Tab-separated table of C-alpha atoms (C1' of nucleotides) in Angstrom:
chain	number	residue	atom	x	y	z
C	682	UNK	CA	0.004	0.426	-0.240
C	683	UNK	CA	2.497	2.818	0.846
C	684	UNK	CA	5.285	0.654	-1.428
C	685	UNK	CA	6.564	3.654	-2.353
C	686	UNK	CA	7.103	5.881	0.094
C	687	UNK	CA	10.453	6.396	0.963
C	688	UNK	CA	11.708	4.730	4.352
C	689	UNK	CA	11.607	8.179	6.460
C	690	UNK	CA	7.606	8.450	6.764
C	691	UNK	CA	6.484	5.439	7.324
C	692	UNK	CA	9.267	5.412	11.041
C	693	UNK	CA	7.942	8.347	11.379
C	694	UNK	CA	4.024	6.672	11.478
C	695	UNK	CA	5.529	4.069	13.817
C	696	UNK	CA	7.148	6.273	15.884
C	697	UNK	CA	4.204	8.334	16.079
C	698	UNK	CA	1.939	6.154	17.059
C	699	UNK	CA	3.614	4.795	20.030
C	700	UNK	CA	4.407	8.348	20.960
C	701	UNK	CA	0.458	8.754	20.863
C	702	UNK	CA	-0.247	5.114	22.908
C	703	UNK	CA	2.906	5.827	25.624
C	704	UNK	CA	0.976	9.856	26.098
C	705	UNK	CA	-2.248	8.034	26.557
C	706	UNK	CA	-0.944	5.405	29.181
C	707	UNK	CA	1.557	8.093	31.171
C	708	UNK	CA	-1.257	10.053	31.596
C	709	UNK	CA	-3.862	8.157	33.130
C	710	UNK	CA	-0.357	5.696	34.751
C	711	UNK	CA	2.404	6.214	36.773
C	712	UNK	CA	5.338	5.681	34.496
C	713	UNK	CA	6.605	2.664	37.007
C	714	UNK	CA	2.654	0.826	36.329
C	715	UNK	CA	3.096	1.005	32.612
C	716	UNK	CA	4.872	-1.681	30.728
C	717	UNK	CA	6.591	-1.346	27.312
C	718	UNK	CA	4.938	-4.914	26.703
C	719	UNK	CA	1.330	-2.868	27.316
C	720	UNK	CA	2.643	-0.293	24.924
C	721	UNK	CA	4.369	-2.081	22.546
C	722	UNK	CA	1.131	-4.118	22.402
C	723	UNK	CA	-1.340	-1.929	21.978
C	724	UNK	CA	0.586	0.305	19.556
C	725	UNK	CA	0.241	-3.188	17.241
C	726	UNK	CA	4.521	-2.895	17.410
C	727	UNK	CA	7.547	-5.117	18.311
C	728	UNK	CA	8.401	-5.492	21.760
C	729	UNK	CA	11.652	-4.341	20.642
C	730	UNK	CA	10.716	-1.124	18.838
C	731	UNK	CA	10.359	1.189	22.049
C	732	UNK	CA	14.290	0.304	22.215
C	733	UNK	CA	15.390	0.555	18.664
C	734	UNK	CA	13.336	3.998	18.605
C	735	UNK	CA	13.756	5.305	22.282
C	736	UNK	CA	17.106	3.991	23.617
C	737	UNK	CA	15.104	3.255	26.484
C	738	UNK	CA	11.507	3.373	28.586
C	739	UNK	CA	13.170	6.703	29.821
C	740	UNK	CA	13.166	8.062	26.749
C	741	UNK	CA	10.213	7.542	25.291
C	742	UNK	CA	8.976	9.077	28.765
C	743	UNK	CA	11.327	12.449	27.934
C	744	UNK	CA	10.321	12.368	23.982
C	745	UNK	CA	6.789	12.037	24.746
C	746	UNK	CA	7.138	15.184	26.890
C	747	UNK	CA	9.449	16.989	24.066
C	748	UNK	CA	6.656	16.793	20.968
C	749	UNK	CA	4.329	18.652	22.415
C	750	UNK	CA	5.987	20.264	25.615
C	751	UNK	CA	7.566	23.715	23.628
C	752	UNK	CA	4.375	23.824	21.257
C	753	UNK	CA	2.267	24.610	24.512
C	754	UNK	CA	5.126	27.046	25.361
C	755	UNK	CA	5.074	29.013	22.239
C	756	UNK	CA	1.048	29.034	22.695
C	757	UNK	CA	1.870	30.581	26.172
C	758	UNK	CA	4.599	33.828	25.259
C	759	UNK	CA	2.838	34.211	22.208
C	760	UNK	CA	-0.634	35.347	24.108
C	761	UNK	CA	1.785	37.201	26.403
C	762	UNK	CA	3.442	39.076	23.889
C	763	UNK	CA	0.214	39.957	22.604
C	764	UNK	CA	-1.512	41.386	25.761
C	765	UNK	CA	1.991	43.015	26.670
C	766	UNK	CA	2.534	45.006	23.398
C	767	UNK	CA	-1.248	46.109	23.167
C	768	UNK	CA	-0.766	47.902	26.357
C	769	UNK	CA	3.254	49.378	24.891
C	770	UNK	CA	3.261	51.945	28.296
C	771	UNK	CA	1.855	52.213	31.660
C	772	UNK	CA	0.312	49.571	32.548
C	773	UNK	CA	-1.256	45.972	31.426
C	774	UNK	CA	-4.271	44.414	32.308
C	775	UNK	CA	-3.594	41.865	34.883
C	776	UNK	CA	-6.336	39.377	33.907
C	777	UNK	CA	-5.271	39.570	30.197
C	778	UNK	CA	-1.082	38.535	31.968
C	779	UNK	CA	-3.562	35.470	33.609
C	780	UNK	CA	-5.268	34.462	30.968
C	781	UNK	CA	-1.952	34.242	29.221
C	782	UNK	CA	-0.577	31.590	31.753
C	783	UNK	CA	-3.685	29.218	31.714
C	784	UNK	CA	-5.626	29.798	29.278
C	785	UNK	CA	-3.711	28.116	26.233
C	786	UNK	CA	-3.494	24.639	28.381
C	787	UNK	CA	-6.997	25.328	29.627
C	788	UNK	CA	-8.004	25.430	25.896
C	789	UNK	CA	-5.879	21.827	24.933
C	790	UNK	CA	-7.626	20.787	28.058
C	791	UNK	CA	-10.783	20.392	25.843
C	792	UNK	CA	-9.583	19.447	22.469
C	793	UNK	CA	-9.333	16.237	21.904
C	794	UNK	CA	-7.748	16.720	18.094
C	795	UNK	CA	-4.226	16.046	17.694
C	796	UNK	CA	-3.753	14.532	21.404
C	797	UNK	CA	-3.798	18.050	23.195
C	798	UNK	CA	-5.910	16.580	25.182
C	799	UNK	CA	-4.108	13.762	26.910
C	800	UNK	CA	-0.909	15.345	27.138
C	801	UNK	CA	-2.225	17.981	29.539
C	802	UNK	CA	-3.213	14.857	31.220
C	803	UNK	CA	0.463	13.703	31.086
C	804	UNK	CA	1.954	16.511	31.466
C	805	UNK	CA	-0.037	17.012	35.039
C	806	UNK	CA	0.844	13.494	35.676
C	807	UNK	CA	4.980	14.122	34.725
C	808	UNK	CA	5.044	16.977	38.039
C	809	UNK	CA	5.453	14.039	39.819
C	810	UNK	CA	7.449	11.622	38.585
C	811	UNK	CA	11.057	11.487	40.051
C	812	UNK	CA	12.689	10.345	35.964
C	813	UNK	CA	16.035	12.149	36.281
C	814	UNK	CA	15.965	13.540	32.989
C	815	UNK	CA	12.313	14.681	33.337
C	816	UNK	CA	13.308	16.828	36.312
C	817	UNK	CA	16.164	18.210	34.258
C	818	UNK	CA	12.959	19.226	31.404
C	819	UNK	CA	10.877	21.159	34.072
C	820	UNK	CA	13.379	22.339	36.091
C	821	UNK	CA	14.649	24.660	32.109
C	822	UNK	CA	10.771	25.034	32.139
C	823	UNK	CA	11.021	27.748	34.691
C	824	UNK	CA	12.835	29.527	33.039
C	825	UNK	CA	9.812	29.745	30.589
C	826	UNK	CA	7.453	31.093	33.257
C	827	UNK	CA	9.916	33.627	35.047
C	828	UNK	CA	8.659	35.031	31.648
C	829	UNK	CA	5.524	36.119	32.584
C	830	UNK	CA	6.883	37.885	35.760
C	831	UNK	CA	7.397	40.809	34.430
C	832	UNK	CA	4.391	40.846	33.275
C	833	UNK	CA	2.496	40.638	36.389
C	834	UNK	CA	4.899	43.402	37.594
C	835	UNK	CA	3.728	45.613	34.858
C	836	UNK	CA	-0.305	44.866	35.456
C	837	UNK	CA	0.726	45.077	39.768
C	838	UNK	CA	3.557	47.939	39.380
C	839	UNK	CA	3.391	48.337	43.242
C	840	UNK	CA	3.440	44.697	44.053
C	841	UNK	CA	7.544	43.692	45.314
C	842	UNK	CA	8.704	40.654	43.463
C	843	UNK	CA	8.367	38.198	46.268
C	844	UNK	CA	4.509	38.466	45.926
C	845	UNK	CA	3.882	38.354	42.493
C	846	UNK	CA	5.741	34.913	42.765
C	847	UNK	CA	3.860	33.381	45.432
C	848	UNK	CA	0.885	34.751	43.341
C	849	UNK	CA	2.431	32.594	40.227
C	850	UNK	CA	2.495	29.888	42.601
C	851	UNK	CA	-1.208	29.805	43.519
C	852	UNK	CA	-2.763	30.523	40.231
C	853	UNK	CA	-0.633	27.274	38.861
C	854	UNK	CA	-1.908	25.519	41.803
C	855	UNK	CA	-5.422	26.118	40.646
C	856	UNK	CA	-4.841	25.781	37.364
C	857	UNK	CA	-3.167	22.349	37.461
C	858	UNK	CA	-5.410	21.160	40.465
C	859	UNK	CA	-8.438	22.190	37.624
C	860	UNK	CA	-6.114	19.817	34.759
C	861	UNK	CA	-6.390	16.854	37.465
C	862	UNK	CA	-9.655	17.091	39.693
C	863	UNK	CA	-12.522	18.489	37.376
C	864	UNK	CA	-13.987	15.866	37.102
C	865	UNK	CA	-14.129	15.480	41.323
C	866	UNK	CA	-15.440	18.626	40.951
C	867	UNK	CA	-18.257	17.811	39.462
C	868	UNK	CA	-18.776	14.768	41.815
C	869	UNK	CA	-18.263	16.601	44.835
C	870	UNK	CA	-21.156	19.534	43.818
C	871	UNK	CA	-23.468	16.804	42.644
C	872	UNK	CA	-23.419	17.546	38.933
C	873	UNK	CA	-24.158	21.595	39.114
C	874	UNK	CA	-21.239	22.787	38.070
C	875	UNK	CA	-20.739	22.825	34.413
C	876	UNK	CA	-17.487	21.668	33.503
C	877	UNK	CA	-17.557	20.946	29.901
C	878	UNK	CA	-17.030	24.804	28.569
C	879	UNK	CA	-13.318	25.776	27.962
C	880	UNK	CA	-14.489	29.123	28.674
C	881	UNK	CA	-16.426	29.343	31.161
C	882	UNK	CA	-14.073	26.850	33.321
C	883	UNK	CA	-10.915	29.503	32.206
C	884	UNK	CA	-12.634	32.403	33.095
C	885	UNK	CA	-13.437	31.830	36.813
C	886	UNK	CA	-9.451	30.638	37.205
C	887	UNK	CA	-8.591	34.002	35.463
C	888	UNK	CA	-11.376	35.867	37.763
C	889	UNK	CA	-10.002	33.705	40.676
C	890	UNK	CA	-6.480	34.514	40.864
C	891	UNK	CA	-6.607	37.872	39.394
C	892	UNK	CA	-8.791	38.607	42.654
C	893	UNK	CA	-6.439	37.019	44.667
C	894	UNK	CA	-3.134	39.142	43.346
C	895	UNK	CA	-4.845	42.065	43.532
C	896	UNK	CA	-5.647	41.869	47.314
C	897	UNK	CA	-2.300	41.518	48.191
C	898	UNK	CA	-1.802	45.653	46.794
C	899	UNK	CA	-3.420	46.815	49.627
C	900	UNK	CA	-1.684	45.097	52.338
C	901	UNK	CA	1.893	45.439	51.832
W	1002	UNK	CA	14.242	-7.863	75.823
W	1003	UNK	CA	11.136	-7.195	75.251
W	1004	UNK	CA	10.670	-10.742	76.891
W	1005	UNK	CA	7.383	-10.092	79.333
W	1006	UNK	CA	5.821	-8.100	77.108
W	1007	UNK	CA	2.764	-9.161	75.834
W	1008	UNK	CA	1.920	-10.048	71.778
W	1009	UNK	CA	0.027	-7.117	71.262
W	1010	UNK	CA	2.602	-3.756	71.582
W	1011	UNK	CA	5.142	-6.103	69.832
W	1012	UNK	CA	2.826	-6.712	66.846
W	1013	UNK	CA	2.007	-2.872	67.199
W	1014	UNK	CA	5.499	-2.294	66.902
W	1015	UNK	CA	6.430	-4.250	64.161
W	1016	UNK	CA	3.364	-2.805	62.485
W	1017	UNK	CA	3.806	0.474	62.901
W	1018	UNK	CA	7.667	0.566	61.396
W	1019	UNK	CA	6.237	-0.764	58.056
W	1020	UNK	CA	3.961	1.674	57.981
W	1021	UNK	CA	6.529	4.474	58.224
W	1022	UNK	CA	8.845	3.145	56.111
W	1023	UNK	CA	6.057	2.669	53.056
W	1024	UNK	CA	4.540	5.615	53.978
W	1025	UNK	CA	7.774	8.260	53.055
W	1026	UNK	CA	8.168	5.597	50.234
W	1027	UNK	CA	4.984	6.413	48.771
W	1028	UNK	CA	5.467	9.645	49.795
W	1029	UNK	CA	8.742	9.837	47.050
W	1030	UNK	CA	7.516	7.000	44.823
W	1031	UNK	CA	4.742	6.248	42.922
W	1032	UNK	CA	2.895	3.164	44.348
W	1033	UNK	CA	3.962	1.271	41.784
W	1034	UNK	CA	7.853	2.119	41.539
W	1035	UNK	CA	7.637	0.812	45.178
W	1036	UNK	CA	8.589	-2.943	45.625
W	1037	UNK	CA	7.856	-4.576	49.199
W	1038	UNK	CA	11.609	-5.944	48.727
W	1039	UNK	CA	12.053	-1.742	48.935
W	1040	UNK	CA	10.179	-1.720	52.090
W	1041	UNK	CA	10.610	-4.341	53.783
W	1042	UNK	CA	14.136	-3.968	53.893
W	1043	UNK	CA	14.565	-0.604	55.204
W	1044	UNK	CA	12.068	-1.032	57.389
W	1045	UNK	CA	14.217	-4.721	58.701
W	1046	UNK	CA	11.407	-6.962	58.586
W	1047	UNK	CA	11.150	-10.367	56.748
W	1048	UNK	CA	10.111	-10.347	53.084
W	1049	UNK	CA	7.051	-11.846	54.382
W	1050	UNK	CA	5.179	-9.822	56.699
W	1051	UNK	CA	3.705	-7.069	54.206
W	1052	UNK	CA	1.309	-9.959	53.512
W	1053	UNK	CA	1.024	-11.045	56.191
W	1054	UNK	CA	-0.216	-8.261	58.331
W	1055	UNK	CA	-2.105	-6.034	55.383
W	1056	UNK	CA	-2.588	-8.922	53.093
W	1057	UNK	CA	-0.833	-7.309	49.931
W	1058	UNK	CA	0.928	-4.811	49.032
W	1059	UNK	CA	-2.329	-2.354	47.596
W	1060	UNK	CA	-3.487	-3.631	51.741
W	1061	UNK	CA	-0.451	-1.673	52.613
W	1062	UNK	CA	-1.580	1.198	50.482
W	1063	UNK	CA	-4.813	1.604	52.058
W	1064	UNK	CA	-3.691	1.138	55.657
W	1065	UNK	CA	-1.433	3.838	55.385
W	1066	UNK	CA	-3.559	6.354	54.675
W	1067	UNK	CA	-6.028	5.689	56.834
W	1068	UNK	CA	-3.612	5.649	59.908
W	1069	UNK	CA	-3.614	9.223	59.722
W	1070	UNK	CA	-6.160	10.786	57.354
W	1071	UNK	CA	-9.349	10.294	60.263
W	1072	UNK	CA	-6.730	12.485	62.457
W	1073	UNK	CA	-6.450	15.166	60.263
W	1074	UNK	CA	-9.908	15.218	59.041
W	1075	UNK	CA	-11.210	15.420	62.503
W	1076	UNK	CA	-8.378	18.857	63.112
W	1077	UNK	CA	-9.825	20.386	60.541
W	1078	UNK	CA	-14.303	20.620	61.454
W	1079	UNK	CA	-12.788	20.852	65.170
W	1080	UNK	CA	-11.487	23.666	63.635
W	1081	UNK	CA	-14.474	24.650	61.159
W	1082	UNK	CA	-16.935	23.944	64.096
W	1083	UNK	CA	-14.960	26.705	66.610
W	1084	UNK	CA	-15.449	29.422	63.392
W	1085	UNK	CA	-18.828	28.438	63.516
W	1086	UNK	CA	-20.168	28.243	67.031
W	1087	UNK	CA	-17.703	31.635	68.034
W	1088	UNK	CA	-20.165	33.228	65.146
W	1089	UNK	CA	-23.342	31.095	66.205
W	1090	UNK	CA	-25.508	34.067	64.217
W	1091	UNK	CA	-25.474	35.847	60.848
W	1092	UNK	CA	-22.109	36.390	58.710
W	1093	UNK	CA	-18.949	34.136	59.293
W	1094	UNK	CA	-15.170	35.561	58.756
W	1095	UNK	CA	-14.315	34.027	55.107
W	1096	UNK	CA	-10.940	33.903	56.300
W	1097	UNK	CA	-11.792	31.699	59.229
W	1098	UNK	CA	-13.465	28.450	57.464
W	1099	UNK	CA	-10.921	29.362	54.267
W	1100	UNK	CA	-8.661	28.664	57.852
W	1101	UNK	CA	-10.093	25.551	58.467
W	1102	UNK	CA	-9.827	24.091	55.701
W	1103	UNK	CA	-6.165	24.669	55.244
W	1104	UNK	CA	-4.296	25.507	57.993
W	1105	UNK	CA	-5.054	21.784	59.199
W	1106	UNK	CA	-2.751	20.200	56.751
W	1107	UNK	CA	0.249	23.413	55.950
W	1108	UNK	CA	0.862	22.509	59.882
W	1109	UNK	CA	0.985	19.192	59.692
W	1110	UNK	CA	3.744	19.889	56.516
W	1111	UNK	CA	5.737	21.714	58.690
W	1112	UNK	CA	5.386	19.129	61.064
W	1113	UNK	CA	8.379	16.450	60.483
W	1114	UNK	CA	7.132	14.520	64.442
W	1115	UNK	CA	4.827	11.961	64.215
W	1116	UNK	CA	5.031	11.636	60.522
W	1117	UNK	CA	3.147	14.231	60.050
W	1118	UNK	CA	5.018	16.359	57.201
W	1119	UNK	CA	5.588	12.688	55.617
W	1120	UNK	CA	1.628	11.777	55.362
W	1121	UNK	CA	0.633	15.676	53.358
W	1122	UNK	CA	3.447	14.355	51.008
W	1123	UNK	CA	2.025	10.703	50.922
W	1124	UNK	CA	-1.681	12.384	50.871
W	1125	UNK	CA	-0.924	14.489	47.931
W	1126	UNK	CA	0.866	11.657	45.649
W	1127	UNK	CA	-2.293	9.567	46.387
W	1128	UNK	CA	-3.951	11.497	44.645
W	1129	UNK	CA	-3.128	10.521	41.502
W	1130	UNK	CA	-2.986	6.859	42.024
W	1131	UNK	CA	-5.766	4.363	40.319
W	1132	UNK	CA	-5.285	1.793	43.140
W	1133	UNK	CA	-9.415	1.038	43.396
W	1134	UNK	CA	-9.972	0.392	46.842
W	1135	UNK	CA	-8.126	3.926	47.406
W	1136	UNK	CA	-10.202	5.501	44.850
W	1137	UNK	CA	-13.029	4.790	46.884
W	1138	UNK	CA	-11.301	6.179	50.014
W	1139	UNK	CA	-11.306	9.534	48.325
W	1140	UNK	CA	-14.600	9.093	47.173
W	1141	UNK	CA	-15.959	8.656	50.533
W	1142	UNK	CA	-13.674	11.677	51.589
W	1143	UNK	CA	-15.851	14.010	49.270
W	1144	UNK	CA	-18.598	14.076	51.843
W	1145	UNK	CA	-15.482	15.844	54.608
W	1146	UNK	CA	-15.246	18.345	52.216
W	1147	UNK	CA	-18.767	19.111	51.778
W	1148	UNK	CA	-19.434	19.842	55.545
W	1149	UNK	CA	-17.383	23.096	54.741
W	1150	UNK	CA	-20.057	24.548	52.475
W	1151	UNK	CA	-22.501	25.438	55.018
W	1152	UNK	CA	-19.989	27.606	56.337
W	1153	UNK	CA	-18.887	28.610	52.906
W	1154	UNK	CA	-22.791	30.249	52.682
W	1155	UNK	CA	-23.091	31.889	55.717
W	1156	UNK	CA	-19.316	33.589	55.276
W	1157	UNK	CA	-21.084	34.171	51.100
W	1158	UNK	CA	-24.195	34.400	51.732
W	1159	UNK	CA	-25.183	35.869	48.347
W	1160	UNK	CA	-22.945	33.555	46.212
W	1161	UNK	CA	-24.610	30.344	44.388
W	1162	UNK	CA	-24.050	27.388	45.303
W	1163	UNK	CA	-22.287	26.131	42.250
W	1164	UNK	CA	-19.860	29.305	43.131
W	1165	UNK	CA	-19.127	28.099	46.348
W	1166	UNK	CA	-18.108	24.920	44.511
W	1167	UNK	CA	-15.936	26.571	42.091
W	1168	UNK	CA	-14.286	28.446	44.901
W	1169	UNK	CA	-13.551	25.343	46.802
W	1170	UNK	CA	-11.878	23.670	44.319
W	1171	UNK	CA	-10.069	26.496	43.430
W	1172	UNK	CA	-8.510	27.012	46.737
W	1173	UNK	CA	-7.794	22.888	46.839
W	1174	UNK	CA	-5.640	23.547	43.957
W	1175	UNK	CA	-3.386	26.092	45.352
W	1176	UNK	CA	-3.392	24.471	48.868
W	1177	UNK	CA	-2.702	20.984	46.910
W	1178	UNK	CA	0.176	22.632	44.950
W	1179	UNK	CA	1.742	23.961	48.145
W	1180	UNK	CA	1.697	20.666	49.492
W	1181	UNK	CA	3.677	19.323	46.247
W	1182	UNK	CA	5.723	22.493	44.561
W	1183	UNK	CA	7.188	24.775	47.382
W	1184	UNK	CA	10.265	23.756	46.292
W	1185	UNK	CA	9.639	24.577	42.652
W	1186	UNK	CA	8.533	28.173	44.173
W	1187	UNK	CA	11.902	28.415	45.962
W	1188	UNK	CA	14.140	27.480	42.804
W	1189	UNK	CA	11.886	29.815	40.965
W	1190	UNK	CA	11.922	32.667	42.569
W	1191	UNK	CA	15.962	32.637	43.350
W	1192	UNK	CA	15.140	31.968	46.671
W	1193	UNK	CA	13.460	35.163	47.808
W	1194	UNK	CA	10.009	33.246	48.747
W	1195	UNK	CA	11.076	32.204	52.684
W	1196	UNK	CA	8.925	28.632	52.230
W	1197	UNK	CA	9.997	27.846	55.638
W	1198	UNK	CA	7.311	29.710	57.760
W	1199	UNK	CA	3.919	28.177	58.262
W	1200	UNK	CA	1.907	30.826	59.221
W	1201	UNK	CA	3.167	33.117	56.409
W	1202	UNK	CA	2.373	30.786	54.117
W	1203	UNK	CA	-1.006	29.795	54.985
W	1204	UNK	CA	-1.413	33.357	55.810
W	1205	UNK	CA	-0.631	33.634	52.142
W	1206	UNK	CA	-2.674	31.199	50.634
W	1207	UNK	CA	-6.358	31.999	53.104
W	1208	UNK	CA	-5.987	35.246	52.066
W	1209	UNK	CA	-5.192	35.044	48.408
W	1210	UNK	CA	-8.178	32.165	48.262
W	1211	UNK	CA	-10.479	34.693	49.797
W	1212	UNK	CA	-9.895	37.302	48.485
W	1213	UNK	CA	-10.655	34.971	45.363
W	1214	UNK	CA	-13.894	33.840	46.433
W	1215	UNK	CA	-15.146	37.468	47.440
W	1216	UNK	CA	-14.329	38.833	44.054
W	1217	UNK	CA	-16.903	36.456	43.078
W	1218	UNK	CA	-19.713	38.352	45.339
W	1219	UNK	CA	-19.690	41.524	42.920
W	1220	UNK	CA	-20.218	39.359	39.714
W	1221	UNK	CA	-23.360	37.584	40.111
O	1285	DC	C1'	23.459	-6.534	-9.714
O	1286	DA	C1'	25.915	-6.377	-5.548
O	1287	DA	C1'	26.774	-4.227	-1.194
O	1288	DC	C1'	24.715	-2.161	2.277
O	1289	DG	C1'	22.018	0.295	6.120
O	1290	DT	C1'	17.609	0.116	7.940
O	1291	DA	C1'	13.339	-1.982	10.390
O	1292	DT	C1'	10.928	-5.181	12.014
O	1293	DC	C1'	10.268	-9.693	14.429
O	1294	DA	C1'	10.598	-14.153	17.278
O	1295	DA	C1'	13.431	-15.300	21.260
O	1296	DA	C1'	16.276	-15.409	25.046
O	1297	DC	C1'	18.300	-12.749	29.039
O	1298	DA	C1'	18.850	-11.416	33.208
O	1299	DA	C1'	16.848	-9.685	36.840
O	1300	DA	C1'	12.793	-7.725	39.385
O	1301	DA	C1'	8.589	-8.028	40.850
O	1302	DG	C1'	3.739	-9.728	44.090
O	1303	DT	C1'	2.994	-13.663	46.206
O	1304	DT	C1'	2.732	-18.432	49.137
O	1305	DT	C1'	4.989	-22.336	51.328
O	1306	DG	C1'	6.830	-24.856	55.406
O	1307	DT	C1'	9.312	-24.401	59.529
O	1308	DC	C1'	10.884	-23.312	63.356
O	1309	DA	C1'	10.945	-20.836	68.240
O	1310	DG	C1'	8.109	-18.885	71.693
O	1311	DA	C1'	4.919	-17.207	73.888
O	1312	DT	C1'	-0.288	-18.259	75.778
O	1313	DG	C1'	-3.596	-21.285	78.269
O	1314	DA	C1'	-6.166	-25.176	79.616
F	1189	DT	C1'	3.387	-31.060	80.967
F	1190	DC	C1'	1.145	-30.684	76.808
F	1191	DA	C1'	-1.583	-28.926	73.230
F	1192	DT	C1'	-2.164	-24.769	70.616
F	1193	DC	C1'	-1.940	-20.053	68.380
F	1194	DT	C1'	1.352	-16.791	66.924
F	1195	DG	C1'	5.122	-14.085	64.456
F	1196	DA	C1'	9.070	-14.485	61.577
F	1197	DC	C1'	11.584	-16.494	58.722
F	1198	DA	C1'	14.274	-18.843	54.630
F	1199	DA	C1'	13.300	-20.690	50.367
F	1200	DA	C1'	10.937	-21.008	46.265
F	1201	DC	C1'	7.145	-20.117	43.249
F	1202	DT	C1'	5.351	-18.003	39.317
F	1203	DT	C1'	4.316	-13.834	36.864
F	1204	DT	C1'	6.491	-9.935	34.849
F	1205	DT	C1'	9.775	-6.378	34.026
F	1206	DG	C1'	13.131	-3.812	30.365
F	1207	DT	C1'	16.652	-4.666	27.349
F	1208	DT	C1'	19.199	-7.590	24.234
F	1209	DT	C1'	20.318	-10.182	20.582
F	1210	DG	C1'	20.987	-12.199	15.806
F	1211	DA	C1'	17.635	-13.400	11.630
F	1212	DT	C1'	15.046	-11.839	8.221
F	1213	DA	C1'	12.889	-8.529	4.269
F	1214	DC	C1'	13.004	-4.302	1.810
F	1215	DG	C1'	14.923	-0.416	-0.197
F	1216	DT	C1'	18.579	2.607	-1.213
F	1217	DT	C1'	23.340	3.369	-3.335
F	1218	DG	C1'	26.538	2.270	-4.810
DNA sequence: CAACGTATCAAACAAAAGTTTGTCAGATGA
DNA sequence: TCATCTGACAAACTTTTGTTTGATACGTTG
């Protein structure tokens, strides 16, 4: 069928199939709980394929992470840049900065296409894994988060840097919990909370965190 | 040495040693990543001890959870009750209700005695495990969280129930992230955030979430 | 065509996993 | 004292783990 394709497309096809299955499994179970045999069986490829393409099981984990992480960060930083350039001088709207931080991943969370939704779950679970290579990647990622500080500073000029970091921390927490525990919110609220609309979720999250940040201004 | 002790104290001693080691290991690694061999070796007991005392590895996980979970919940509910009875009629201070929710676990987090600190880390990691028995326990736990809703309602009488649940959700997220990512906050802030003082941490968290909740009042 | 590199495969590998078994020492209770 | 029970132990059991190995087929390149 694909006999006239050069080797590369076919190679990428198998690679991506493995990555898709691994992403899905690592999203719902811990790294140690997923075996390479489960992955290869589900992907319909040979057992040795993972070591052939990714060197090791840990290499596969890293590859799953890298495949989409930069895309997500680019989306975030693009939205941040858009807000900052829309207000070239003077104060920046606080909610706009926070939106740049949390809206892209929330949008991904509700986007089943191209595995975006699965990747967010994967990302959330990865935060707790202790694979050394993956931890190193997350420590590079703090550099990306630090880029939001100038934006926050321009939105809340009177707030000391320390406070801004604390606010960023709590915001990331509320967001992260939304990735992992949204279904629990539906359950605990007996279903009265609508967790289906991405815009609604993002709007509530942004408003909650913006208010939390703004409240510190008066107290410092 | 303890020859004249009846069997029970000695039995409890071995049981607790296993529970302590397991709690510590499950706190820093996923369930699947920890082997019963590691636990028993570290605890200095026989390999078969876990199956003898707890039936299975999963039974051990459940036992670690149950050993302290009720204590923590009792502390929380006690503090909640104290706030509510201090204001028997009329409005209740919002920050008091939130404090009852987050202060006890934050205090535990900084209390190395009796393994309280380790247990908080264990608890945070457990949220992501998919052991069926443990998930069942967490679903019983939502009943405990629902008890905070009357308190929130008396603090924010004009806010619809749906909104209160959302606020509770974001608050739990900020708290949970504080359990798991406090060291990361220190790192990302180049060490300028002081993460050593439990009262400071709790105060910031409470203030942030209270403001986030109060902000919704005007918008509904 | 011939030589080479690449992708796939079944098979085997050694190590580690959770659990079970049988035995033995010691405390308990009649 | 004798029978019984309990806890600890080494050992073995059965699966499952991640990884490696050659062999084979195929496409590309000389």
